PDB file of C-alpha atoms in Angstrom:
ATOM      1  CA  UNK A   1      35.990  91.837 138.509  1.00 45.00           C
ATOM      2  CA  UNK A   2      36.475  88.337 139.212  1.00 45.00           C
ATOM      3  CA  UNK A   3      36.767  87.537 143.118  1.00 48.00           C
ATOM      4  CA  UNK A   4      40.041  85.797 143.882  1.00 49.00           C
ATOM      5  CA  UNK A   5      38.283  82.934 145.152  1.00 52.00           C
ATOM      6  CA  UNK A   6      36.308  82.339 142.207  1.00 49.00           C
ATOM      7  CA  UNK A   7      37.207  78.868 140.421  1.00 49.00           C
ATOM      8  CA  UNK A   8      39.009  79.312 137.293  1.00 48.00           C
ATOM      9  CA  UNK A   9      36.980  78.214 134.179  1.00 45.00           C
ATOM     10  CA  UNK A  10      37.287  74.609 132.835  1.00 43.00           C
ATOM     11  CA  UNK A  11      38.863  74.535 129.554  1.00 42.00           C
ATOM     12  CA  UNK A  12      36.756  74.069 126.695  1.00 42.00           C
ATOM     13  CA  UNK A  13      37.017  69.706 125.501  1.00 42.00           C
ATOM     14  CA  UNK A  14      35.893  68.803 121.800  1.00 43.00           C
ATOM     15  CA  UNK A  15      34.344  66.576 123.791  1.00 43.00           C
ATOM     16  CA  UNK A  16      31.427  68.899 124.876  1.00 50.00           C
ATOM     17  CA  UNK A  17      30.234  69.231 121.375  1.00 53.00           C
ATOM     18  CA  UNK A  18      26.629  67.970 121.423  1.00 59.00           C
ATOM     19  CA  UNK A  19      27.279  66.531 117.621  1.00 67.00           C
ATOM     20  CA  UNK A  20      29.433  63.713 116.688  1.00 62.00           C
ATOM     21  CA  UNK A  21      31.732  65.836 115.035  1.00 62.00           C
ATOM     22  CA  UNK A  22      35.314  64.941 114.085  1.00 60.00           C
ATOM     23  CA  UNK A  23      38.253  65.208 116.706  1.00 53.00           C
ATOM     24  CA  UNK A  24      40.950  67.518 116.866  1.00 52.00           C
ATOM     25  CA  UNK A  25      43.672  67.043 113.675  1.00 50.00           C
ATOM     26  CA  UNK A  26      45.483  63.516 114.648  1.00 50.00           C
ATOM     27  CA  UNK A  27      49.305  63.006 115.105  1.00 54.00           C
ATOM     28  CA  UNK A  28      50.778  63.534 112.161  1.00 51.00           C
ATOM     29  CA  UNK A  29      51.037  60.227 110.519  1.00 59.00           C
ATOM     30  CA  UNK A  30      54.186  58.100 109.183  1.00 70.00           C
ATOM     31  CA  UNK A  31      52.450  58.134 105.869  1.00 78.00           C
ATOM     32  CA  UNK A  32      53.737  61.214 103.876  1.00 84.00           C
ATOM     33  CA  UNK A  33      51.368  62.576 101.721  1.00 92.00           C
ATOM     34  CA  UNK A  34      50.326  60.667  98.535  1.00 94.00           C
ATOM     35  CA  UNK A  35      51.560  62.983  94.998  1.00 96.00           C
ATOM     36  CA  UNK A  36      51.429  62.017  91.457  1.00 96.00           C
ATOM     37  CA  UNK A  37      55.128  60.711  91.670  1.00 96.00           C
ATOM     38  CA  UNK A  38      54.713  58.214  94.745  1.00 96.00           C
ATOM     39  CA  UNK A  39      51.183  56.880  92.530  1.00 96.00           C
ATOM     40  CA  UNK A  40      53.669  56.560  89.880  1.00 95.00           C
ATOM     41  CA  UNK A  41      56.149  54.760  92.185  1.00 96.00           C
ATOM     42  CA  UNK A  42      53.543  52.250  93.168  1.00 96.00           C
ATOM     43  CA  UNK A  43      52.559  51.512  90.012  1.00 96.00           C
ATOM     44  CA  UNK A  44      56.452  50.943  88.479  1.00 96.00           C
ATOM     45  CA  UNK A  45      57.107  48.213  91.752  1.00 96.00           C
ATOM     46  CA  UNK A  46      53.842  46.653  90.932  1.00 96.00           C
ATOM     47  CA  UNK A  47      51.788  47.789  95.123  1.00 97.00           C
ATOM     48  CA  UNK A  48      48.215  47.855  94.516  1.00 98.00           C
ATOM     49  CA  UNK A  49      46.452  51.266  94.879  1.00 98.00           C
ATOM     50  CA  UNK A  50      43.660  51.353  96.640  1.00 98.00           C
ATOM     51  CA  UNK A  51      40.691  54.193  96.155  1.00 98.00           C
ATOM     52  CA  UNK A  52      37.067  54.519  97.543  1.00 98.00           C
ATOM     53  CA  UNK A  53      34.822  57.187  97.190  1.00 98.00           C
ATOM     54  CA  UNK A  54      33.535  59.343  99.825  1.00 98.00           C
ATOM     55  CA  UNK A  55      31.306  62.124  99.721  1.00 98.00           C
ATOM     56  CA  UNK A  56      31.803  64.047 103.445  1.00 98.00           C
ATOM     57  CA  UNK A  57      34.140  64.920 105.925  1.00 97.00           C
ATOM     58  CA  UNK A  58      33.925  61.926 108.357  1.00 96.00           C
ATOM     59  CA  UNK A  59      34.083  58.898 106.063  1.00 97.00           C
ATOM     60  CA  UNK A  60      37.108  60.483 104.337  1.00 97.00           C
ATOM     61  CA  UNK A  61      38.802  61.006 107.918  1.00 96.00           C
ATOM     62  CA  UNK A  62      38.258  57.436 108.647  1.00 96.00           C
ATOM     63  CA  UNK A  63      39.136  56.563 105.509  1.00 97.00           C
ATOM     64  CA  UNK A  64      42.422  58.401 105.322  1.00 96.00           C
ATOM     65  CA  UNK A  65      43.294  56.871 108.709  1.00 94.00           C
ATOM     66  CA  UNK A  66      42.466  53.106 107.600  1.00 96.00           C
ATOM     67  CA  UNK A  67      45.234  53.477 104.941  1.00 95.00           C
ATOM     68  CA  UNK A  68      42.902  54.441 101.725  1.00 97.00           C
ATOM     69  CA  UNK A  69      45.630  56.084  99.260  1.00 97.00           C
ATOM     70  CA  UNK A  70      42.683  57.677  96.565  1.00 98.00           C
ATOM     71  CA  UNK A  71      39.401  59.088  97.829  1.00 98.00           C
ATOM     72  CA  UNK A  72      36.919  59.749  95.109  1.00 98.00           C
ATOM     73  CA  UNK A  73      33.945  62.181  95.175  1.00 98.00           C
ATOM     74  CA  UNK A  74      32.204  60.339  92.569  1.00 98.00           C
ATOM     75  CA  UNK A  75      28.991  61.560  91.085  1.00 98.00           C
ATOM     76  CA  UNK A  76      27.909  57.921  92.477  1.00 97.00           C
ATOM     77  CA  UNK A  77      26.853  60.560  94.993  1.00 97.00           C
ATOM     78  CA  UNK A  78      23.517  60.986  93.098  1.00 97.00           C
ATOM     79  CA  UNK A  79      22.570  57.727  93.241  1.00 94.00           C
ATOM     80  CA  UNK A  80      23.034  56.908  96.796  1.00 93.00           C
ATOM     81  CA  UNK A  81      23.012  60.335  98.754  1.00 95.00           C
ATOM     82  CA  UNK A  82      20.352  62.007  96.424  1.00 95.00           C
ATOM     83  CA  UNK A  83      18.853  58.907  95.398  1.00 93.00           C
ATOM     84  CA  UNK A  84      18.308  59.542  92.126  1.00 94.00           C
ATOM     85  CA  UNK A  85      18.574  56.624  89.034  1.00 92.00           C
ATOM     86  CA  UNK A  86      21.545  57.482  87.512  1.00 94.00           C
ATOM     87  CA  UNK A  87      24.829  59.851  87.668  1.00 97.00           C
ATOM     88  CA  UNK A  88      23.266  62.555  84.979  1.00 97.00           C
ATOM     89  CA  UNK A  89      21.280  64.804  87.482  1.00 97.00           C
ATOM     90  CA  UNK A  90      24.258  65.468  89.611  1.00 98.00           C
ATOM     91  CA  UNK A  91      25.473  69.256  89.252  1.00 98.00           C
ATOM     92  CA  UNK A  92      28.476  70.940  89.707  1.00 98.00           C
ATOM     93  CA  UNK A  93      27.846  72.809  92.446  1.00 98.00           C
ATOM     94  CA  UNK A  94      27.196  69.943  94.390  1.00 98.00           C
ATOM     95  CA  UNK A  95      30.303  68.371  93.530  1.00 98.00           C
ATOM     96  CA  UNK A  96      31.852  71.201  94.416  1.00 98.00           C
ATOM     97  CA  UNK A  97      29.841  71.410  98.148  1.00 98.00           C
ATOM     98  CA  UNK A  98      30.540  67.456  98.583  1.00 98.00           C
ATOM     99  CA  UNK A  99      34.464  68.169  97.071  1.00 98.00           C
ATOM    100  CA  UNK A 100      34.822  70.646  99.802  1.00 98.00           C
ATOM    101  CA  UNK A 101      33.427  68.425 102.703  1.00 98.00           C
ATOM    102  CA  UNK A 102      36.023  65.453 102.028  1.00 98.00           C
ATOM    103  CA  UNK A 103      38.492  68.283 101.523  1.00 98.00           C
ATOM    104  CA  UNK A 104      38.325  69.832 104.752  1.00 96.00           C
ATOM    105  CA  UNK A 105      37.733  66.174 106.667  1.00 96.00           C
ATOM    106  CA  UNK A 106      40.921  65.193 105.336  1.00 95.00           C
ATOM    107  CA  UNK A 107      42.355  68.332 106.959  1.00 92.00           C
ATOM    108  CA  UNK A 108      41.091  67.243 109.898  1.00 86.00           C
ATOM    109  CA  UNK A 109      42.865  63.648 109.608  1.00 82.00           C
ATOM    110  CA  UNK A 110      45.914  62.435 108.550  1.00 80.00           C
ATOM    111  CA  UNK A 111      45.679  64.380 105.262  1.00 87.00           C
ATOM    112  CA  UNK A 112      48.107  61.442 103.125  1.00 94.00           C
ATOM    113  CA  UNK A 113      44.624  60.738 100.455  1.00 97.00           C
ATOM    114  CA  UNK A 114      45.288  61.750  96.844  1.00 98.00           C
ATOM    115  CA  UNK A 115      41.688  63.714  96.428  1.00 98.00           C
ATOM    116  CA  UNK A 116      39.765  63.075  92.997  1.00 99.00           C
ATOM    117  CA  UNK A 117      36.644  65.214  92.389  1.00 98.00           C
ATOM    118  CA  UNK A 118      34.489  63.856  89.410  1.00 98.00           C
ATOM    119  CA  UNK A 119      33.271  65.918  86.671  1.00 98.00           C
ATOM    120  CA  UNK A 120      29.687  65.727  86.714  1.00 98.00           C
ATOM    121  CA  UNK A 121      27.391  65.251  83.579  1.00 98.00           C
ATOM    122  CA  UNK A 122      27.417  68.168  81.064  1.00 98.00           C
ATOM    123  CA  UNK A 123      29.987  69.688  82.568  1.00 98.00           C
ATOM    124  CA  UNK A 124      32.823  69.267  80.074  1.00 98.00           C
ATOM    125  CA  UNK A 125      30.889  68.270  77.006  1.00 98.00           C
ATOM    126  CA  UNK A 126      30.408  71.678  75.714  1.00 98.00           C
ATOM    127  CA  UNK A 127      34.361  72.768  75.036  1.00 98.00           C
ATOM    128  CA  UNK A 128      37.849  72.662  76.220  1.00 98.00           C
ATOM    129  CA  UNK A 129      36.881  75.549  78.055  1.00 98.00           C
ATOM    130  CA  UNK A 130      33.878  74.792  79.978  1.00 98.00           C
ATOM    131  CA  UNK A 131      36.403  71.692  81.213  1.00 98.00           C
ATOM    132  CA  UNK A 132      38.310  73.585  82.204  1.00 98.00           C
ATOM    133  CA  UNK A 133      36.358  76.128  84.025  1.00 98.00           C
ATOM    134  CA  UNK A 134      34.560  72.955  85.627  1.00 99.00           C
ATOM    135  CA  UNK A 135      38.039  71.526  86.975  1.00 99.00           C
ATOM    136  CA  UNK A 136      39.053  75.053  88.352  1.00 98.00           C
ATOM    137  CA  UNK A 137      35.973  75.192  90.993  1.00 99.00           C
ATOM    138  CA  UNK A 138      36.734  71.514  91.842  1.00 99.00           C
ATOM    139  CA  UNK A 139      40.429  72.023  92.372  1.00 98.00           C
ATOM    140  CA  UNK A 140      39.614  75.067  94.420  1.00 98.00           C
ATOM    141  CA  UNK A 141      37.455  73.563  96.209  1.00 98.00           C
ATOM    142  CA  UNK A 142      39.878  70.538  97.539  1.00 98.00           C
ATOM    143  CA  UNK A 143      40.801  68.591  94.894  1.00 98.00           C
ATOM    144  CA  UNK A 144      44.198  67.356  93.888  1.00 98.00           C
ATOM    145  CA  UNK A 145      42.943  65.625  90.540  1.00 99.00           C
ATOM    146  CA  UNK A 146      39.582  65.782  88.381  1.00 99.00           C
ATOM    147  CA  UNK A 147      38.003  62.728  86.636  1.00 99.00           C
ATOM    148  CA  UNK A 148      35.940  62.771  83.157  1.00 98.00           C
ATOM    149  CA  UNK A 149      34.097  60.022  81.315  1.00 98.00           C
ATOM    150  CA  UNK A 150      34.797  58.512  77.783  1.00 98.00           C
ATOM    151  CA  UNK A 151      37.130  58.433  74.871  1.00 98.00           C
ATOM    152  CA  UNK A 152      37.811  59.370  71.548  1.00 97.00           C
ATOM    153  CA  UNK A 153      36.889  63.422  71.851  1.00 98.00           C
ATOM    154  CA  UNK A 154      37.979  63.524  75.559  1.00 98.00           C
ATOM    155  CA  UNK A 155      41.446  63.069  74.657  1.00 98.00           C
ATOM    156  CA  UNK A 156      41.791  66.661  73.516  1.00 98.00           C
ATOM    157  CA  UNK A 157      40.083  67.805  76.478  1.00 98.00           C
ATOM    158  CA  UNK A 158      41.993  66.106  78.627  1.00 98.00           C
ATOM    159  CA  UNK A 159      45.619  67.362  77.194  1.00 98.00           C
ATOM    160  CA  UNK A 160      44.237  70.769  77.729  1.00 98.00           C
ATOM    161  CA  UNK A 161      43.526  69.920  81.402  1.00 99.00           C
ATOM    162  CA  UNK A 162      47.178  68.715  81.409  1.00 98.00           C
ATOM    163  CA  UNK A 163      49.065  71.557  80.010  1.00 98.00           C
ATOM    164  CA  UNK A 164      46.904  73.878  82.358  1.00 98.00           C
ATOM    165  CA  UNK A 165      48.808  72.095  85.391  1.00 98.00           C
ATOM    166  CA  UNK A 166      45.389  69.958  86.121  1.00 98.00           C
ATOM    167  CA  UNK A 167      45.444  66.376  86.702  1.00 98.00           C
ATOM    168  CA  UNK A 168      43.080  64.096  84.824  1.00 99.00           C
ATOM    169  CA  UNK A 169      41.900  60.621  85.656  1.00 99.00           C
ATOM    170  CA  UNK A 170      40.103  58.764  82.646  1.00 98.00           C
ATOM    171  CA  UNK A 171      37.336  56.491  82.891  1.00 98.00           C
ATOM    172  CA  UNK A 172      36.444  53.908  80.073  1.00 98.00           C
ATOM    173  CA  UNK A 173      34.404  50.952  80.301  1.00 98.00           C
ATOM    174  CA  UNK A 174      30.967  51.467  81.300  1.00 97.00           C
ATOM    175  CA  UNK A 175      30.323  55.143  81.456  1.00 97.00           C
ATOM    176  CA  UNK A 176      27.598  56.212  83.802  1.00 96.00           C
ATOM    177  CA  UNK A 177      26.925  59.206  82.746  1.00 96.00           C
ATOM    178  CA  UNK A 178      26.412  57.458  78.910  1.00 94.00           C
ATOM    179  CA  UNK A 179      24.129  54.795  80.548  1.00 91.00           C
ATOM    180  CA  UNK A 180      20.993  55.745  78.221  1.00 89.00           C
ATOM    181  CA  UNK A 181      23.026  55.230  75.136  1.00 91.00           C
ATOM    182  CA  UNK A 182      24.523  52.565  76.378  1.00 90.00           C
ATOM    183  CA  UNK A 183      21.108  50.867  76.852  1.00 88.00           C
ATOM    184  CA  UNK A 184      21.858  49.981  80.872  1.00 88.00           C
ATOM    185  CA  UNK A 185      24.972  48.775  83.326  1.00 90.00           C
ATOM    186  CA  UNK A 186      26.568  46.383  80.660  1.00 94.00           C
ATOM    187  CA  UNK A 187      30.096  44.797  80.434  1.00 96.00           C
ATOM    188  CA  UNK A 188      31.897  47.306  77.932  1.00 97.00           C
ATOM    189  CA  UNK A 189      34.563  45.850  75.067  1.00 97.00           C
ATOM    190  CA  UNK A 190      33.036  42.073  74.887  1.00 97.00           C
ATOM    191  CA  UNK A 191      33.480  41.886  71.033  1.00 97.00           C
ATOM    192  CA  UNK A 192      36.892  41.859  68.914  1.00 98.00           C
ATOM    193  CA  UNK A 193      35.761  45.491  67.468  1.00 98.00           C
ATOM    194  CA  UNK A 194      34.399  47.031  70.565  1.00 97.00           C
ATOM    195  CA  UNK A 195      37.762  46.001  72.792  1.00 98.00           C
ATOM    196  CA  UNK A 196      39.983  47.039  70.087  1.00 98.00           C
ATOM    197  CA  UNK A 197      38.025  51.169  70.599  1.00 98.00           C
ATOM    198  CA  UNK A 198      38.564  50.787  74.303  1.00 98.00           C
ATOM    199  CA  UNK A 199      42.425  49.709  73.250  1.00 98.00           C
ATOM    200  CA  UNK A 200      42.734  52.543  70.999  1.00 98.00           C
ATOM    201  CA  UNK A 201      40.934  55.087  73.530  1.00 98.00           C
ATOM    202  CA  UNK A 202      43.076  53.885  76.424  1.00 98.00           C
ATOM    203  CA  UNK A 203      46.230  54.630  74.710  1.00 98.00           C
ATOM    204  CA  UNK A 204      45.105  58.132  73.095  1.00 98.00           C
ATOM    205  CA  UNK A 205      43.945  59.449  77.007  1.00 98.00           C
ATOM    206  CA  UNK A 206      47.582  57.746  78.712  1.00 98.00           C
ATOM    207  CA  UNK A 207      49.073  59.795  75.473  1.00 98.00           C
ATOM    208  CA  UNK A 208      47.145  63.242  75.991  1.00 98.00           C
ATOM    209  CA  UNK A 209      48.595  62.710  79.949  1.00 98.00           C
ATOM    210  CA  UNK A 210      45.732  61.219  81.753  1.00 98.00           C
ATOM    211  CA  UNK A 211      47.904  59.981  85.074  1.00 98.00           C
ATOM    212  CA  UNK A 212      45.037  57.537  86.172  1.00 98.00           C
ATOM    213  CA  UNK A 213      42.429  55.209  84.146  1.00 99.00           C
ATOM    214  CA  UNK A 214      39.595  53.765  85.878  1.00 98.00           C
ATOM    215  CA  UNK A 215      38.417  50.434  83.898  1.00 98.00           C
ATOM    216  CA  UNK A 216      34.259  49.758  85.001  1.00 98.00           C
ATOM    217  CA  UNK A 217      32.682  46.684  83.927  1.00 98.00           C
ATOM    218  CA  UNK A 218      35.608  45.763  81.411  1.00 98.00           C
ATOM    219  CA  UNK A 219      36.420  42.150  80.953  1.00 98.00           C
ATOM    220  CA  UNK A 220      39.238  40.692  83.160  1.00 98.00           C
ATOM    221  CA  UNK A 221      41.288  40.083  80.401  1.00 98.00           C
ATOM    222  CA  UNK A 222      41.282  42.998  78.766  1.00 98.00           C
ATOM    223  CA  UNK A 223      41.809  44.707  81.530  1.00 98.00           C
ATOM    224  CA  UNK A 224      44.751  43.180  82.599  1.00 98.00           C
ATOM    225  CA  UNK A 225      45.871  43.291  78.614  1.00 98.00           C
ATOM    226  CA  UNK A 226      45.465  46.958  78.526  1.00 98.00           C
ATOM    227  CA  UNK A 227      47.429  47.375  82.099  1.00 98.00           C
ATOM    228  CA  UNK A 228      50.545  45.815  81.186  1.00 98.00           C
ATOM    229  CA  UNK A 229      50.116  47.899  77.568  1.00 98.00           C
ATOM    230  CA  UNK A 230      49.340  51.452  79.247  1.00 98.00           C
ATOM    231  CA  UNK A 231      53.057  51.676  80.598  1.00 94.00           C
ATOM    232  CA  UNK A 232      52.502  55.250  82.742  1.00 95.00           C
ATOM    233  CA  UNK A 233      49.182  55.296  83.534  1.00 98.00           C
ATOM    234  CA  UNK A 234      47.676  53.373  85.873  1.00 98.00           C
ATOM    235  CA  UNK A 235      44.586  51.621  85.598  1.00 98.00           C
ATOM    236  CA  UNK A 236      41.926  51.659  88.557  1.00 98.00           C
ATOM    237  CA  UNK A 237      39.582  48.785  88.479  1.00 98.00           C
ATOM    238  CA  UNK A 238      35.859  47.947  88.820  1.00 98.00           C
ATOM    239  CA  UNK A 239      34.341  45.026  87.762  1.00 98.00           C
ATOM    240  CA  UNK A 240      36.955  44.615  85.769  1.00 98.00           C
ATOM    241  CA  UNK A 241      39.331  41.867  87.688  1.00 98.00           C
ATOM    242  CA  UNK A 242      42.326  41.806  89.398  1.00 98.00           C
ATOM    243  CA  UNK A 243      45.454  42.348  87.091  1.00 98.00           C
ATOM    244  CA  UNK A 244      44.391  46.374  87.137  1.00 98.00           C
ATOM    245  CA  UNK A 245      46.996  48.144  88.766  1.00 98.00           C
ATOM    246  CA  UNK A 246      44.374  49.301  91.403  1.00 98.00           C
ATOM    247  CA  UNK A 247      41.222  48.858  92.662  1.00 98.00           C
ATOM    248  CA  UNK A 248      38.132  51.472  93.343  1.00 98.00           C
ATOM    249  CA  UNK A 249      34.600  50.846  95.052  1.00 98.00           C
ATOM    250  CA  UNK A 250      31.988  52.946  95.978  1.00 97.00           C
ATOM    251  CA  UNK A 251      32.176  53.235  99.617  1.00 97.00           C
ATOM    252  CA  UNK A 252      27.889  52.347 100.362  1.00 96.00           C
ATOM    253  CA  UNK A 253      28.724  48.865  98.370  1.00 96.00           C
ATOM    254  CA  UNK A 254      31.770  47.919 100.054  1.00 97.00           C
ATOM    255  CA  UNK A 255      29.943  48.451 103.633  1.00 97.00           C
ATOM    256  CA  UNK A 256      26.710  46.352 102.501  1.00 95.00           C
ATOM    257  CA  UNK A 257      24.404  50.027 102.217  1.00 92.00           C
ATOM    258  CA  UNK A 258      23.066  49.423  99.076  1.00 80.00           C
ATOM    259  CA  UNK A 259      19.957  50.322  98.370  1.00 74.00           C
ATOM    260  CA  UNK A 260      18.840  48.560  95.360  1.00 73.00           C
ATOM    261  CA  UNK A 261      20.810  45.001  94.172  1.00 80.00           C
ATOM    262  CA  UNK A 262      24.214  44.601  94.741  1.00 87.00           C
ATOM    263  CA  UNK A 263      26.904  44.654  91.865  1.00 92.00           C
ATOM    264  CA  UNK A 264      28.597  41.010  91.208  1.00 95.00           C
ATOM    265  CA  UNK A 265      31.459  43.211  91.486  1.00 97.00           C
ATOM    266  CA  UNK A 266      31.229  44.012  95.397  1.00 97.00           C
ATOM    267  CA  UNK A 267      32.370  42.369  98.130  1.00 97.00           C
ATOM    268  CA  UNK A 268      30.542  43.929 101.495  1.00 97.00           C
ATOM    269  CA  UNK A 269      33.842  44.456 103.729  1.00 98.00           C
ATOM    270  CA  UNK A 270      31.449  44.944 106.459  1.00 97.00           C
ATOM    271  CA  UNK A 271      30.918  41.227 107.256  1.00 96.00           C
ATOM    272  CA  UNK A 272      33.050  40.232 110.138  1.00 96.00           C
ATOM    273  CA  UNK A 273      34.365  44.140 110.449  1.00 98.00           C
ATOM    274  CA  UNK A 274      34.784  45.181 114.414  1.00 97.00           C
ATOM    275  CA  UNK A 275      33.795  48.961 112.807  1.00 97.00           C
ATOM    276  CA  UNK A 276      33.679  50.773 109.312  1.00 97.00           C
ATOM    277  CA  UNK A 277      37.251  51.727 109.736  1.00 97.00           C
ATOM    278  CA  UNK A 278      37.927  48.286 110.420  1.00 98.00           C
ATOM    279  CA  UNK A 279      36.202  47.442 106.886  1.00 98.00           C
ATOM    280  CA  UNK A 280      38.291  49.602 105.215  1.00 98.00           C
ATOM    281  CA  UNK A 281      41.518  48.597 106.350  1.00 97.00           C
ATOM    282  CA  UNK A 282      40.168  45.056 105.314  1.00 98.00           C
ATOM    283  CA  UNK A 283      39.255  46.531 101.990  1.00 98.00           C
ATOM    284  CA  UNK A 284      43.117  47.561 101.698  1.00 98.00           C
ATOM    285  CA  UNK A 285      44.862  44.538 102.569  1.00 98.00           C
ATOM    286  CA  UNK A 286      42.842  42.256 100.428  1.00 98.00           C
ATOM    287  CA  UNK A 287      43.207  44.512  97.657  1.00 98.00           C
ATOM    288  CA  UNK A 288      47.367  45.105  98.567  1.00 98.00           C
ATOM    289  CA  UNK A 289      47.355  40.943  99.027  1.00 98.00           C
ATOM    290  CA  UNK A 290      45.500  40.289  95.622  1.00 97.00           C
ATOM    291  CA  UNK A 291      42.648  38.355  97.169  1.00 98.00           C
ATOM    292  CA  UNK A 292      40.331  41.028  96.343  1.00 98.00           C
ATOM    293  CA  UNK A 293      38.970  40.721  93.509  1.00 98.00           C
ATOM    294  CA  UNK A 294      38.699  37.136  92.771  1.00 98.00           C
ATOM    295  CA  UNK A 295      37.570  36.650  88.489  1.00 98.00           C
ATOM    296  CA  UNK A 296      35.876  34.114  89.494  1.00 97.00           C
ATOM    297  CA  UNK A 297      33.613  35.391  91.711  1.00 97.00           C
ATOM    298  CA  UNK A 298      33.460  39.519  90.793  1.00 98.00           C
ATOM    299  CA  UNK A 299      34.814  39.823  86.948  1.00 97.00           C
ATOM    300  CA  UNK A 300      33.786  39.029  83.901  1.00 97.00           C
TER     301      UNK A 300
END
């Protein structure tokens, strides 16, 4: 028994966690919940999205609260958690563990970011099947969307996705996980026959229901070309200028962490930034306001 004089027990704090673990879930926040019908709306009235990627739960958080609409758990995760040299060693399982992390620190946040999980190399080469078994352990693990690389034969795979209730983001340009055949990190669609393929590909994956195109290392005037032409489905840009209807960076770039030489595509947010949150709600407006990118300076 407890004597009556005993002091009653001091309530447990999240503040007595020895780690520096997230806080409790925040007020819920003005910002409802970003769907495939308010991406849509933004595209139609011409508001910039805005997308990083993030790979665990307490950059997503932060990123959710600065105002990020898309996070991305791009197999960029390779290269600068795992350090490896390129995007094709990165398995699905641990885009599903890293899918899961950002998944559950959005829960723990505002929860408003539109969650793409990446489809890692070899993962949906094999059949319409294996795609779609691939997208079904990202989606259960947190994701709202799944992204896939290339054109031409993806377009199949990707109206499969589709019809199975899945949404698919495309990515042309430079392809990552194609670097070896593409014989390095190259601008993608320079000559009259090889932007007329990316032309062609764009509109087969908008036509098979991709709801999202990312555009790497594309000429700026392509890019803005094939935005104006791709009438429902946005295109996210990088390295590819600023008439995309949307911009995407990996999140180590845009906060000056990289650990090898810096794309000409990259502006490092974290110069002049009180805090990384502060970064990323700089990233946003300049991307909302148009003055990131500039051609000039980031495009080609």
């Amino acid at each position: 028994m407890t004597p009556a004089n005993a002091p009653a027990p001091s309530p447990a704090t999240p503040s007595a966690t020895p780690y520096g673990t997230l806080p409790p879930a925040a007020t819920p926040s003005a910002r409802k919940p970003l769907s495939l019908p308010r991406l849509r709306e933004m595209h139609a009235q011409g508001e910039k999205i805005t997308m990083l990627t993030a790979y665990d739960a307490t950059f997503a958080a932060v990123a959710d609260a600065a105002g990020v609409e898309c996070i991305l758990v791009g197999d960029s995760l390779g290269m600068v958690c795992q350090g490896l040299t390129s995007t094709v060693g990165v398995t699905l399982e641990t885009m599903r563990h890293h899918t899961e992390c950002v998944a559950n620190g959005l829960r723990r946040s505002h929860a408003t970011a539109w969650l793409i999980g990446d489809l890692p190399f070899g993962t949906y080469h094999e059949s319409k099947e294996q795609a779609l078994r691939s997208a079904v352990v990202l989606m259960q693990a947190g994701a709202h969307m799944v992204k896939l690389e290339g054109g031409g034969w993806t377009a199949d795979t990707v109206r499969f996705l589709v019809e199975r209730g899945i949404p698919v983001c495309a990515h042309l340009g430079l392809t990552p996980q194609t670097v070896h055949a593409l014989g390095g990190y190259r601008v993608q669609g320079k000559t009259d026959e090889a932007a007329a393929t990316l032309k062609r590909e764009a509109h087969e994956l908008q036509d098979a229901g991709a709801a999202m195109l990312v555009l790497e290392m594309v000429p700026a005037a392509l890019s803005a070309a094939l935005t104006q032409a791709l009438t429902h489905c946005p295109t996210i840009g990088i390295g590819a200028g600023n008439g995309t209807a949307g911009q995407v960076l990996v999140l180590h770039d845009m906060l000056g962490m990289n650990l090898g030489k810096m794309p000409k595509f990259v502006r490092n947010f974290m110069d002049g930034a009180p805090s990384v949150r502060g970064a990323m709600e700089a990233y946003v407006r300049a991307v909302k306001d148009g003055s990131f990118p500039v051609n000039a300076t980031h495009a080609w």
